[in-house]
XYZ file of C-alpha atoms in Angstrom:
739
model
C -12.202 91.871 151.923
C -11.730 90.294 155.207
C -8.629 90.768 157.303
C -6.316 87.821 157.236
C -5.160 87.918 160.879
C -5.737 90.463 163.504
C -2.762 91.985 165.451
C -2.686 89.534 168.303
C -2.728 86.557 165.804
C 0.178 88.095 163.936
C 2.198 88.445 167.036
C 1.509 84.750 168.015
C 2.433 83.565 164.527
C 5.684 85.745 164.425
C 6.644 84.098 167.731
C 5.883 80.572 166.394
C 7.856 81.235 163.267
C 10.826 82.801 165.184
C 10.783 79.720 167.439
C 10.946 77.390 164.576
C 13.618 79.254 162.652
C 15.741 79.447 165.795
C 15.421 75.668 166.112
C 16.337 74.963 162.598
C 19.336 77.450 162.674
C 21.091 75.294 165.405
C 23.305 73.568 162.960
C 26.811 72.446 163.740
C 28.859 72.715 160.625
C 30.232 69.234 161.109
C 27.068 67.738 162.718
C 29.096 65.870 165.219
C 27.034 63.506 167.515
C 28.123 62.359 170.869
C 30.754 59.609 170.616
C 30.942 59.784 166.938
C 33.633 61.233 164.485
C 32.537 64.642 162.836
C 31.575 64.616 159.321
C 33.948 66.298 156.870
C 33.276 70.033 156.366
C 33.426 69.646 152.539
C 30.485 67.413 152.163
C 27.985 69.602 150.148
C 27.847 70.547 146.540
C 26.896 74.267 145.933
C 23.161 74.341 145.273
C 23.359 77.113 142.506
C 26.111 75.205 140.617
C 24.116 72.013 140.978
C 21.165 73.802 139.365
C 23.266 74.776 136.397
C 24.156 71.101 136.030
C 20.492 70.264 136.053
C 19.971 72.762 133.178
C 22.846 71.283 131.328
C 21.042 67.979 131.461
C 18.067 69.810 129.767
C 20.447 70.908 127.102
C 21.747 67.446 126.641
C 18.218 66.249 125.735
C 18.225 69.119 123.051
C 21.456 67.546 121.756
C 20.191 64.065 121.887
C 19.612 62.833 118.181
C 17.443 60.005 119.556
C 14.816 62.667 120.600
C 12.304 63.741 117.852
C 13.631 66.926 116.159
C 10.886 69.339 117.223
C 11.161 67.975 120.780
C 14.880 68.863 120.715
C 13.958 72.396 119.725
C 11.460 72.429 122.563
C 14.109 71.341 125.076
C 16.332 74.101 123.694
C 13.520 76.512 124.512
C 13.089 75.090 127.972
C 16.787 75.494 128.603
C 16.461 79.279 127.747
C 13.407 79.665 129.877
C 14.972 77.913 132.871
C 18.122 79.970 132.674
C 16.107 83.301 132.554
C 14.229 82.389 135.796
C 17.462 81.291 137.451
C 18.968 84.774 136.681
C 15.763 86.573 137.781
C 15.614 84.837 141.060
C 18.670 83.088 142.202
C 21.381 85.238 140.767
C 19.226 88.306 141.763
C 19.183 86.923 145.354
C 22.993 86.584 145.526
C 23.539 90.145 144.219
C 21.015 91.360 146.678
C 22.833 89.708 149.552
C 26.183 91.167 148.438
C 24.721 94.727 148.064
C 23.040 94.551 151.505
C 26.179 93.221 153.101
C 24.698 89.864 154.090
C 27.611 87.795 152.608
C 26.801 84.612 154.475
C 29.024 81.581 153.349
C 26.834 78.731 151.781
C 27.017 75.176 153.018
C 29.363 74.454 150.206
C 31.872 76.919 151.646
C 31.515 79.430 148.941
C 30.795 83.203 149.629
C 28.153 84.922 147.520
C 30.793 86.592 145.552
C 32.555 83.307 144.809
C 29.258 81.771 143.817
C 28.494 84.631 141.392
C 32.010 84.200 139.794
C 31.463 80.503 139.401
C 27.937 80.961 138.064
C 29.023 83.494 135.585
C 31.838 81.188 134.184
C 29.528 78.241 133.883
C 26.532 80.195 132.502
C 28.611 81.794 129.789
C 29.884 78.351 128.757
C 26.330 76.891 128.822
C 24.922 79.766 126.843
C 27.685 79.253 124.230
C 26.962 75.445 124.008
C 23.274 76.265 123.751
C 23.737 78.819 120.850
C 25.978 76.298 119.080
C 23.449 73.452 119.396
C 20.648 75.697 118.035
C 22.445 77.508 115.375
C 24.707 74.686 114.125
C 22.718 71.700 114.844
C 18.920 72.032 115.450
C 18.260 74.703 112.727
C 20.184 72.862 109.970
C 18.406 69.728 110.806
C 15.055 71.520 110.828
C 15.995 72.972 107.371
C 16.478 69.442 106.122
C 13.059 68.753 107.226
C 11.761 71.829 105.318
C 11.375 74.045 108.421
C 13.439 77.044 107.724
C 14.309 80.224 109.409
C 15.097 82.834 106.760
C 16.700 86.219 106.570
C 15.234 89.108 104.654
C 17.693 88.865 101.816
C 16.767 85.240 101.232
C 13.097 85.923 100.358
C 11.930 86.488 96.759
C 10.247 89.589 95.566
C 6.675 88.418 96.211
C 7.508 87.186 99.674
C 9.040 90.479 100.569
C 6.133 92.426 99.177
C 3.601 90.474 101.174
C 5.572 90.842 104.424
C 6.077 94.647 103.748
C 2.311 94.867 103.639
C 2.096 93.031 106.932
C 4.676 95.410 108.434
C 2.900 98.515 107.266
C -0.599 97.329 108.436
C 0.217 95.532 111.734
C 3.802 96.206 112.845
C 4.713 99.745 112.035
C 1.654 101.312 113.796
C 2.702 99.737 117.218
C 6.477 100.547 117.042
C 7.872 103.589 119.039
C 11.517 104.547 118.222
C 13.020 106.244 121.278
C 15.967 108.482 120.541
C 18.719 109.249 123.187
C 19.985 112.625 123.313
C 20.052 115.696 125.721
C 16.281 116.028 125.343
C 15.513 112.311 125.453
C 17.024 110.382 128.387
C 17.941 106.640 127.943
C 14.760 104.808 128.045
C 13.622 102.144 130.541
C 14.258 98.742 129.251
C 11.708 96.202 130.577
C 12.989 92.878 131.734
C 12.763 90.040 129.230
C 11.821 92.271 126.306
C 13.495 91.990 123.002
C 14.858 95.279 121.606
C 16.876 96.724 118.798
C 19.828 99.096 119.486
C 19.996 101.308 116.433
C 22.839 103.545 115.416
C 21.805 106.279 112.868
C 23.610 109.113 111.194
C 22.337 112.439 110.212
C 23.640 112.998 106.581
C 23.436 116.806 107.132
C 25.586 117.043 110.267
C 27.414 113.756 110.088
C 26.623 113.148 113.663
C 25.642 109.692 114.941
C 22.685 109.109 117.178
C 21.430 106.079 119.303
C 17.863 104.981 119.475
C 15.994 102.021 120.796
C 13.132 100.094 119.143
C 11.167 97.631 121.323
C 10.082 94.471 119.464
C 6.386 94.130 120.144
C 5.631 91.150 122.342
C 1.996 90.932 121.460
C 2.797 89.763 117.963
C 4.109 86.339 116.888
C 7.924 86.364 116.794
C 8.194 83.963 113.930
C 6.316 85.142 110.948
C 5.323 82.584 108.267
C 6.848 83.541 104.863
C 4.287 81.536 102.756
C 2.806 78.194 102.363
C 5.416 76.612 100.176
C 6.357 73.126 98.843
C 9.732 71.786 98.220
C 11.368 71.768 94.757
C 9.702 68.461 93.827
C 6.372 69.782 95.033
C 5.863 66.717 97.221
C 6.391 68.089 100.851
C 5.144 71.055 102.612
C 7.821 73.655 103.551
C 7.576 75.911 106.532
C 9.436 79.192 106.099
C 9.744 81.766 108.928
C 11.466 85.028 109.371
C 11.920 86.465 112.913
C 9.943 89.615 113.576
C 13.133 91.624 114.409
C 14.556 90.855 111.040
C 11.469 92.325 109.455
C 11.718 95.466 111.417
C 15.414 95.835 110.674
C 14.547 95.566 106.946
C 12.082 98.533 107.362
C 13.969 100.787 109.743
C 14.094 103.529 107.254
C 10.385 104.099 107.774
C 11.130 104.827 111.470
C 14.190 107.030 110.785
C 13.299 108.809 107.485
C 16.207 110.659 105.965
C 18.718 109.070 108.337
C 21.471 106.587 107.448
C 21.179 103.305 109.303
C 24.773 102.458 110.473
C 24.018 99.544 112.762
C 21.048 97.699 114.251
C 21.442 94.793 116.699
C 19.153 93.021 119.062
C 19.539 92.917 122.758
C 17.604 92.187 125.913
C 17.900 92.636 129.683
C 17.192 90.393 132.575
C 16.076 92.005 135.743
C 15.721 91.068 139.356
C 12.097 89.894 139.363
C 11.983 88.106 142.799
C 9.285 89.393 145.211
C 9.623 90.184 148.765
C 6.529 91.270 150.760
C 6.609 92.386 154.290
C 3.624 90.448 155.293
C 3.598 91.311 158.997
C 3.250 95.037 158.010
C 0.644 94.529 155.283
C -2.858 95.045 156.490
C -4.124 93.636 153.180
C -1.826 91.034 151.657
C -3.448 91.363 148.173
C -2.894 95.066 148.020
C 0.706 94.579 149.164
C 1.413 91.882 146.614
C -0.087 94.170 143.763
C 2.200 96.961 144.730
C 5.213 94.555 144.738
C 4.290 93.196 141.369
C 4.473 96.809 140.032
C 7.844 97.171 141.714
C 9.129 93.942 140.031
C 9.106 95.517 136.561
C 11.645 97.979 137.771
C 14.290 95.591 139.403
C 17.908 96.189 138.675
C 19.527 94.674 135.632
C 21.483 91.480 136.251
C 22.219 90.291 132.718
C 22.569 91.819 129.276
C 22.324 89.660 126.379
C 23.540 91.143 122.989
C 24.016 89.885 119.524
C 27.762 88.763 119.096
C 28.015 91.017 115.910
C 27.335 94.119 118.004
C 30.106 96.797 117.661
C 32.267 97.654 120.593
C 30.734 101.148 120.668
C 27.057 99.915 120.987
C 28.200 97.151 123.435
C 29.853 99.707 125.720
C 27.076 102.159 125.442
C 24.439 99.574 126.429
C 26.493 98.154 129.272
C 27.322 101.611 130.522
C 23.759 102.982 130.459
C 22.446 99.786 132.043
C 25.159 99.698 134.690
C 26.137 96.035 134.084
C 29.619 94.699 134.399
C 31.547 93.017 131.654
C 30.889 89.510 133.167
C 27.156 90.200 133.106
C 27.293 90.791 129.396
C 26.436 87.714 127.386
C 27.289 87.869 123.551
C 25.210 85.441 121.681
C 24.647 84.656 117.960
C 21.183 85.859 116.811
C 18.402 85.186 117.267
C 18.343 86.132 120.967
C 15.821 84.769 123.344
C 15.665 81.121 122.171
C 12.202 80.610 123.931
C 11.040 81.711 120.492
C 11.528 78.005 119.601
C 8.335 77.174 121.567
C 6.533 78.663 118.648
C 7.532 75.800 116.380
C 5.479 73.313 118.326
C 2.421 74.528 116.382
C 3.930 73.076 113.229
C 1.866 70.042 112.050
C 4.587 67.517 111.755
C 3.737 64.562 113.941
C 6.759 62.665 112.557
C 8.947 65.085 114.327
C 7.297 64.966 117.721
C 6.671 62.325 120.467
C 3.890 59.996 119.486
C 0.427 61.175 120.731
C -0.436 60.208 124.209
C -3.873 60.188 125.750
C -4.167 59.524 129.528
C -6.584 56.881 130.546
C -9.085 56.860 133.370
C -7.683 55.178 136.459
C -8.749 51.507 136.484
C -10.498 51.644 139.889
C -12.534 54.688 138.790
C -13.280 53.109 135.385
C -14.770 50.161 137.316
C -17.679 52.095 138.584
C -18.463 53.851 135.407
C -21.690 52.970 133.717
C -24.225 54.327 131.330
C -24.792 56.994 134.002
C -22.212 59.546 135.040
C -19.426 57.942 136.979
C -19.792 58.081 140.768
C -16.237 58.753 142.051
C -17.325 58.677 145.621
C -18.421 55.112 145.247
C -15.060 54.243 143.783
C -13.190 55.905 146.693
C -15.517 54.086 149.265
C -14.609 50.765 147.576
C -10.894 51.304 147.984
C -8.152 53.972 148.350
C -7.190 55.165 144.773
C -3.465 55.849 144.024
C -3.286 58.195 141.003
C -0.283 58.541 138.846
C -0.402 61.453 136.428
C -0.168 62.058 133.498
C -0.641 58.335 132.854
C -3.903 58.390 134.913
C -6.131 61.030 133.575
C -6.397 64.133 135.807
C -9.700 65.283 134.156
C -11.460 62.030 134.994
C -10.045 61.712 138.466
C -9.207 64.824 140.483
C -11.006 67.265 138.237
C -14.062 64.838 138.133
C -13.935 64.524 141.946
C -14.370 68.223 142.571
C -16.978 68.601 139.775
C -19.006 65.844 141.233
C -18.583 67.354 144.716
C -19.858 70.745 143.454
C -22.871 69.226 141.788
C -23.807 66.546 144.521
C -26.652 67.768 146.748
C -25.343 65.538 149.498
C -22.042 67.472 149.659
C -22.021 70.070 152.411
C -18.627 71.554 152.278
C -15.463 71.695 150.092
C -11.987 72.813 151.292
C -9.267 73.287 148.779
C -5.701 74.661 148.514
C -4.718 76.344 145.341
C -0.998 77.015 144.531
C -1.010 77.188 140.803
C -3.890 76.429 138.284
C -4.666 76.971 134.729
C -6.334 79.753 132.743
C -10.034 78.971 132.413
C -9.564 76.560 135.278
C -12.194 73.871 135.766
C -11.152 73.620 139.394
C -11.989 77.272 139.926
C -15.195 76.721 138.165
C -16.142 73.793 140.339
C -15.573 75.810 143.480
C -17.631 78.754 142.129
C -20.481 76.290 141.248
C -20.399 74.738 144.640
C -20.617 78.194 146.297
C -23.507 79.112 144.086
C -25.170 75.799 144.988
C -25.139 77.029 148.664
C -22.306 74.626 149.879
C -19.714 75.992 152.289
C -16.513 76.369 150.174
C -13.116 77.396 151.493
C -10.282 78.153 149.103
C -6.852 78.776 150.481
C -5.129 80.589 147.675
C -1.417 81.052 147.765
C -0.900 84.374 146.174
C 2.889 84.336 146.696
C 3.392 81.448 144.080
C 6.345 82.842 142.106
C 5.418 84.406 138.607
C 1.686 83.258 139.240
C 1.016 85.993 141.712
C -1.017 88.229 139.383
C -3.127 85.171 138.169
C -3.695 84.017 141.660
C -4.783 87.450 142.862
C -7.349 87.438 140.013
C -8.608 83.841 141.020
C -8.978 85.000 144.619
C -11.104 87.915 143.647
C -13.189 85.791 141.324
C -13.847 83.286 144.082
C -14.644 85.915 146.610
C -17.280 87.363 144.304
C -18.925 83.988 143.988
C -19.233 83.671 147.783
C -16.265 81.424 148.465
C -14.467 81.907 151.726
C -10.918 82.886 150.532
C -7.946 82.812 152.913
C -4.220 83.215 152.258
C -2.556 80.881 154.692
C -0.223 81.816 157.457
C 1.904 84.830 157.662
C 5.470 84.065 156.708
C 4.775 80.646 155.186
C 3.789 79.767 151.650
C 1.023 77.194 151.493
C 2.483 74.646 149.021
C 0.509 71.525 150.111
C -1.847 69.913 147.661
C -5.056 69.059 149.590
C -8.795 68.752 148.831
C -11.449 67.803 151.418
C -15.069 67.115 150.644
C -17.573 66.598 153.473
C -20.652 64.594 152.352
C -23.860 63.612 154.175
C -24.488 59.887 153.679
C -26.898 57.368 155.093
C -24.529 56.361 157.924
C -23.501 59.937 158.748
C -21.002 62.440 157.506
C -18.058 61.130 155.568
C -14.898 62.974 154.493
C -13.358 62.303 151.005
C -9.782 63.602 150.702
C -7.217 64.088 147.979
C -3.603 64.573 148.907
C -1.220 65.079 146.020
C 2.314 65.984 144.828
C 1.245 68.262 141.986
C -0.870 71.411 141.430
C -4.503 71.445 140.692
C -3.724 72.368 137.181
C -5.270 70.319 134.299
C -2.669 71.669 131.761
C 0.506 70.817 133.706
C -1.137 67.553 134.846
C -0.643 66.426 131.187
C 3.039 67.310 131.242
C 4.181 66.565 134.848
C 4.469 63.235 136.495
C 2.669 63.541 139.900
C 1.047 61.239 142.444
C -2.236 61.659 144.385
C -4.193 59.595 146.896
C -7.971 59.784 146.889
C -9.256 58.339 150.295
C -12.200 58.469 152.614
C -10.137 56.921 155.420
C -11.463 58.628 158.661
C -7.994 59.225 160.050
C -6.859 61.129 156.866
C -10.172 63.020 156.960
C -9.539 64.055 160.528
C -5.966 65.069 159.804
C -7.062 67.197 156.831
C -9.812 68.861 158.814
C -7.367 69.856 161.580
C -4.916 71.205 158.996
C -7.443 73.223 157.171
C -8.656 74.635 160.480
C -5.144 75.717 161.398
C -4.668 77.334 157.986
C -7.922 79.204 157.974
C -8.548 80.051 161.593
C -7.048 80.105 165.092
C -6.931 76.299 165.747
C -4.109 75.316 168.001
C -1.258 73.109 166.841
C -2.427 69.538 166.220
C -0.744 66.232 166.047
C -1.405 64.288 162.932
C -1.765 60.567 162.452
C -1.078 59.832 158.714
C 0.396 63.296 157.720
C 3.764 64.892 158.227
C 3.212 68.625 157.938
C 5.962 71.290 157.434
C 7.333 73.340 158.843
C 6.957 71.390 162.090
C 7.213 67.665 161.366
C 8.398 66.896 157.791
C 12.041 67.255 158.495
C 11.974 65.826 161.983
C 9.705 62.968 160.943
C 11.883 61.995 157.918
C 15.094 62.138 160.007
C 13.518 60.080 162.711
C 12.893 57.367 160.178
C 16.280 57.777 158.593
C 17.826 57.215 162.085
C 15.552 54.238 162.681
C 17.030 52.563 159.596
C 20.572 53.563 160.741
C 19.941 51.954 164.165
C 18.715 48.746 162.445
C 21.757 48.666 160.228
C 24.035 49.016 163.195
C 22.306 45.933 164.732
C 23.202 43.990 161.553
C 19.814 44.106 159.989
C 19.195 44.785 156.378
C 17.812 48.384 155.914
C 17.128 50.596 153.108
C 15.875 53.903 152.078
C 14.326 55.024 148.719
C 13.729 58.790 147.972
C 12.365 60.425 144.822
C 12.291 64.120 144.893
C 12.747 67.307 142.723
C 15.777 68.461 144.736
C 17.752 67.511 147.874
C 19.569 70.567 149.593
C 18.649 70.432 153.299
C 21.933 69.897 155.174
C 20.280 68.259 158.281
C 18.561 65.679 156.199
C 21.612 65.003 154.006
C 23.732 64.507 157.176
C 21.314 62.034 158.472
C 21.552 60.153 155.258
C 25.340 60.213 155.455
C 25.139 58.757 158.932
C 22.828 56.079 157.654
C 25.147 55.264 154.807
C 28.061 54.894 157.201
C 25.953 52.521 159.199
C 25.356 50.226 156.102
C 21.839 51.524 155.002
C 21.412 51.087 151.198
C 20.038 54.503 149.989
C 18.658 55.123 146.445
C 17.816 58.704 145.463
C 16.021 59.678 142.320
C 16.153 63.535 141.779
C 15.460 65.821 138.848
C 17.107 69.110 139.781
C 19.484 70.130 142.557
C 21.446 67.776 144.600
C 23.835 69.019 147.310
C 24.560 65.436 148.569
C 27.857 63.929 147.502
C 27.207 60.125 146.625
C 29.673 57.310 146.500
C 32.382 58.772 148.656
C 34.256 56.096 150.680
C 33.567 56.414 154.442
C 30.757 58.960 153.930
C 28.267 57.942 151.223
C 29.434 54.784 149.555
C 25.947 53.161 150.118
C 24.218 56.118 148.403
C 23.246 56.184 144.729
C 21.853 59.122 142.931
C 20.054 59.046 139.475
C 18.443 61.828 137.669
C 15.565 61.360 135.299
C 14.518 63.954 132.682
C 12.401 63.341 129.609
C 9.150 63.919 127.881
C 7.388 64.597 131.112
C 8.738 66.771 133.957
C 9.312 64.476 136.974
C 7.605 66.152 139.876
C 6.399 63.452 142.257
C 7.894 62.951 145.724
C 8.265 59.605 147.447
C 9.927 58.712 150.752
C 10.276 54.951 151.672
C 11.873 53.262 154.572
C 12.223 49.514 155.567
C 14.245 47.157 157.590
C 13.909 43.489 158.705
C 11.663 44.570 161.654
C 9.288 46.807 159.698
C 8.161 50.261 160.757
C 8.146 51.221 164.500
C 7.062 54.939 164.220
C 3.559 56.271 164.402
C 0.498 54.338 163.069
C 0.198 52.057 160.115
C 0.973 48.489 158.982
C 2.860 46.534 161.617
C 5.426 45.240 159.014
C 6.623 46.051 155.570
C 7.957 49.262 154.086
C 6.826 52.655 155.207
C 6.001 54.921 152.227
C 5.000 58.515 152.076
C 3.977 60.811 149.185
C 3.333 64.532 149.141
C 4.425 68.053 148.106
C 7.650 68.548 150.116
C 11.186 68.457 148.570
C 14.192 68.349 150.772
C 15.008 72.003 150.538
C 15.041 74.616 153.193
C 12.171 76.520 151.695
C 10.012 73.372 151.722
C 10.919 72.340 155.281
C 11.046 75.765 156.930
C 9.112 78.327 154.961
C 6.249 76.417 153.478
C 3.217 74.522 154.532
C 3.807 71.059 153.123
C 2.015 67.771 153.614
C 3.104 64.133 153.249
C 0.589 61.281 153.635
C 1.447 57.791 154.533
C 0.218 55.056 152.099
C -1.327 52.085 153.960
C -2.341 49.781 151.085
C 0.290 47.076 150.480
C -0.341 46.886 146.783
C -0.065 50.607 146.350
C 3.277 50.515 148.453
C 4.525 47.915 145.964
C 3.574 50.049 143.060
C 5.405 53.045 144.369
C 8.581 50.981 145.313
C 8.586 49.338 141.960
C 8.392 52.905 140.282
C 11.489 54.107 142.212
C 13.215 50.729 141.311
C 12.417 51.292 137.664
C 13.974 54.708 137.637
C 17.004 53.602 139.544
C 17.689 50.485 137.480
C 20.938 50.257 135.336
C 18.772 49.284 132.505
C 16.895 52.574 132.593
C 17.803 55.734 130.802
C 19.113 58.101 133.399
C 21.987 60.439 134.532
C 24.270 58.850 137.068
C 25.697 61.297 139.590
C 29.344 60.892 140.371
C 31.248 61.652 143.533
C 32.664 64.785 142.042
C 29.104 66.213 141.228
C 29.204 65.470 137.549
C 26.452 63.628 135.760
C 26.979 60.930 133.122
C 24.032 60.018 130.924
C 23.403 56.317 130.437
C 21.025 55.904 127.389
C 22.608 52.733 125.714
C 24.044 49.517 126.733
C 27.458 48.155 125.886
C 26.246 46.889 122.657
C 24.767 50.338 121.745
C 21.127 49.140 122.332
C 18.896 51.857 123.804
C 18.000 51.362 127.428
C 14.468 51.562 128.813
C 12.808 54.942 128.869
C 10.852 54.803 132.105
C 8.191 57.322 131.020
C 7.455 55.470 127.744
C 7.519 52.223 129.672
C 4.841 53.590 131.956
C 2.756 54.942 129.081
C 2.723 51.452 127.614
C 1.929 49.538 130.797
C -0.960 51.938 131.699
C -2.520 51.539 128.228
C -2.413 47.722 128.200
């Protein structure tokens, strides 16, 4: 495997990164500009607490009786999965800072210890609300629909006999009871695993002993009891028993001759964030693999136990795992509600969203014929703006790369990969292209959180096929979504480009809303060529014409445009800014938006996750409105739009009209400082209008959304004053795309 950078290159990059970080760290807490009053110090919400509010909105969807019932169960599972990752990464990071003595106060004014206390209080409350919703609302509602979670004692004799055979044949052979005594130390508890804490008594000695039984994670957690019908015989009934309940009912097979005094489920969340010292790693792949092994042994940061666990077992587990009382979460069984994902396999379309099949983008469909579609001809006709999942990913981006791999006129393909799917057709296309003798470059980001192992495997597969694989720039994650195809045509070489907001992942492309631009514009082609050369080689820094690229120009470019609208408003001109992002945290950008609001710029922000900005505060942000959209699809696209009466005055592009950008960058420190991100400017007036209408639809008072209040709370608006449902923006777009 080739070296990523030699020593001089590393030194140069370290110098460039240090220079950039030093520049971004020059932040005045009040961001006072010459001749202007300082902004108030208490102008930012805490990012960690804001994230918890986002997950509360997910929980509200699980509570929403207007959602199909199995979709409510799915949202409850998403809530649990989200919270697990939050603890593994964000809470773990705070604890690491405290332990290492780096107790830097956040922009919100909270110290790491204060943040942890506030997180603990809110997380305990949210988990209690979540458990209540699942146990007292969703499961009873499912039972009414003949989908039942059963306990062992609710099964009849034949059902118990069938499941006992299953236990003996498939479960018992893979169980390993681990006793704890002077000869057997307390076992290692892997993060995220479900376990049983078992207290047994020796009838001969009368002594009690503790043992741990790990629930196998390679078996389905919900076991079907039988194919049943209801009492009238008219409707299919789905009965399930959790695997841990089956094991508890058969514990005597694991502890023969012992008295089972108590058996309760528990699980541990560990620090699973990864930190690779890239500058000291001669081989980044090997360093990452070692760090993945270390991840398994991160310190515990949360202990979940059944709320019926005895004080003795609770104290034993907390003591052995070295977790504090506030890190113990007592929850009604079953633990780990991600098990609800398994209910999605139930064939009850009446309890799910109506089926949705993405359609081929109209501009691509126009060039389809009895022969295979020529996506290059469609792009030559006109830039194509894609909106997934409404526009099919498979007949657009996937087809673009597949055709490039098979086309003898294509000479080279350059591709970034951050996350992709198993059995990825994107990987297959790159392999096919390399086998066909094309020059193929794949920039694989092996530091994509929780996809590190999969990306290492993809990198090795691509290398074996002859693809040139690189891993980006030391110290930066490559998060931009770029594809470049170089094709020999009658009039010379032509470069075809895709710049997107989402990953090259066919599976998530059906679940996430994302945007992408397919173009053969020579300016974009030149920009992407320069950027790929910087990422793969020693090319010097370049200026770009239709791209903003982090970590050098995204923040500064966006702030420059915000300040342009501020200046226009101060001159009495109408000016506005529209932003759609996943999260907004960056203090410098937020301060620029505050200044623009004070000058009279109207600012609309659609965000899904974290928002550290305080909207609607007199004298600071009264001209800023923030809405949050969550629903069937995960909102993932990023749009930045600016306009005033004079039109854009920065860079190249249309002489008048709004200036609109799409791309991979959110307004977060990691995106602007520690990642390679790319935004592309949209030049077609019709496409600009489509994007602005999209933001306006999601901001409209007639659309279902959460309205962010000045105190940071979110209020869901789903019905009008006459209790009629508001417009679901995602369902509206499904309908309009299929007309």
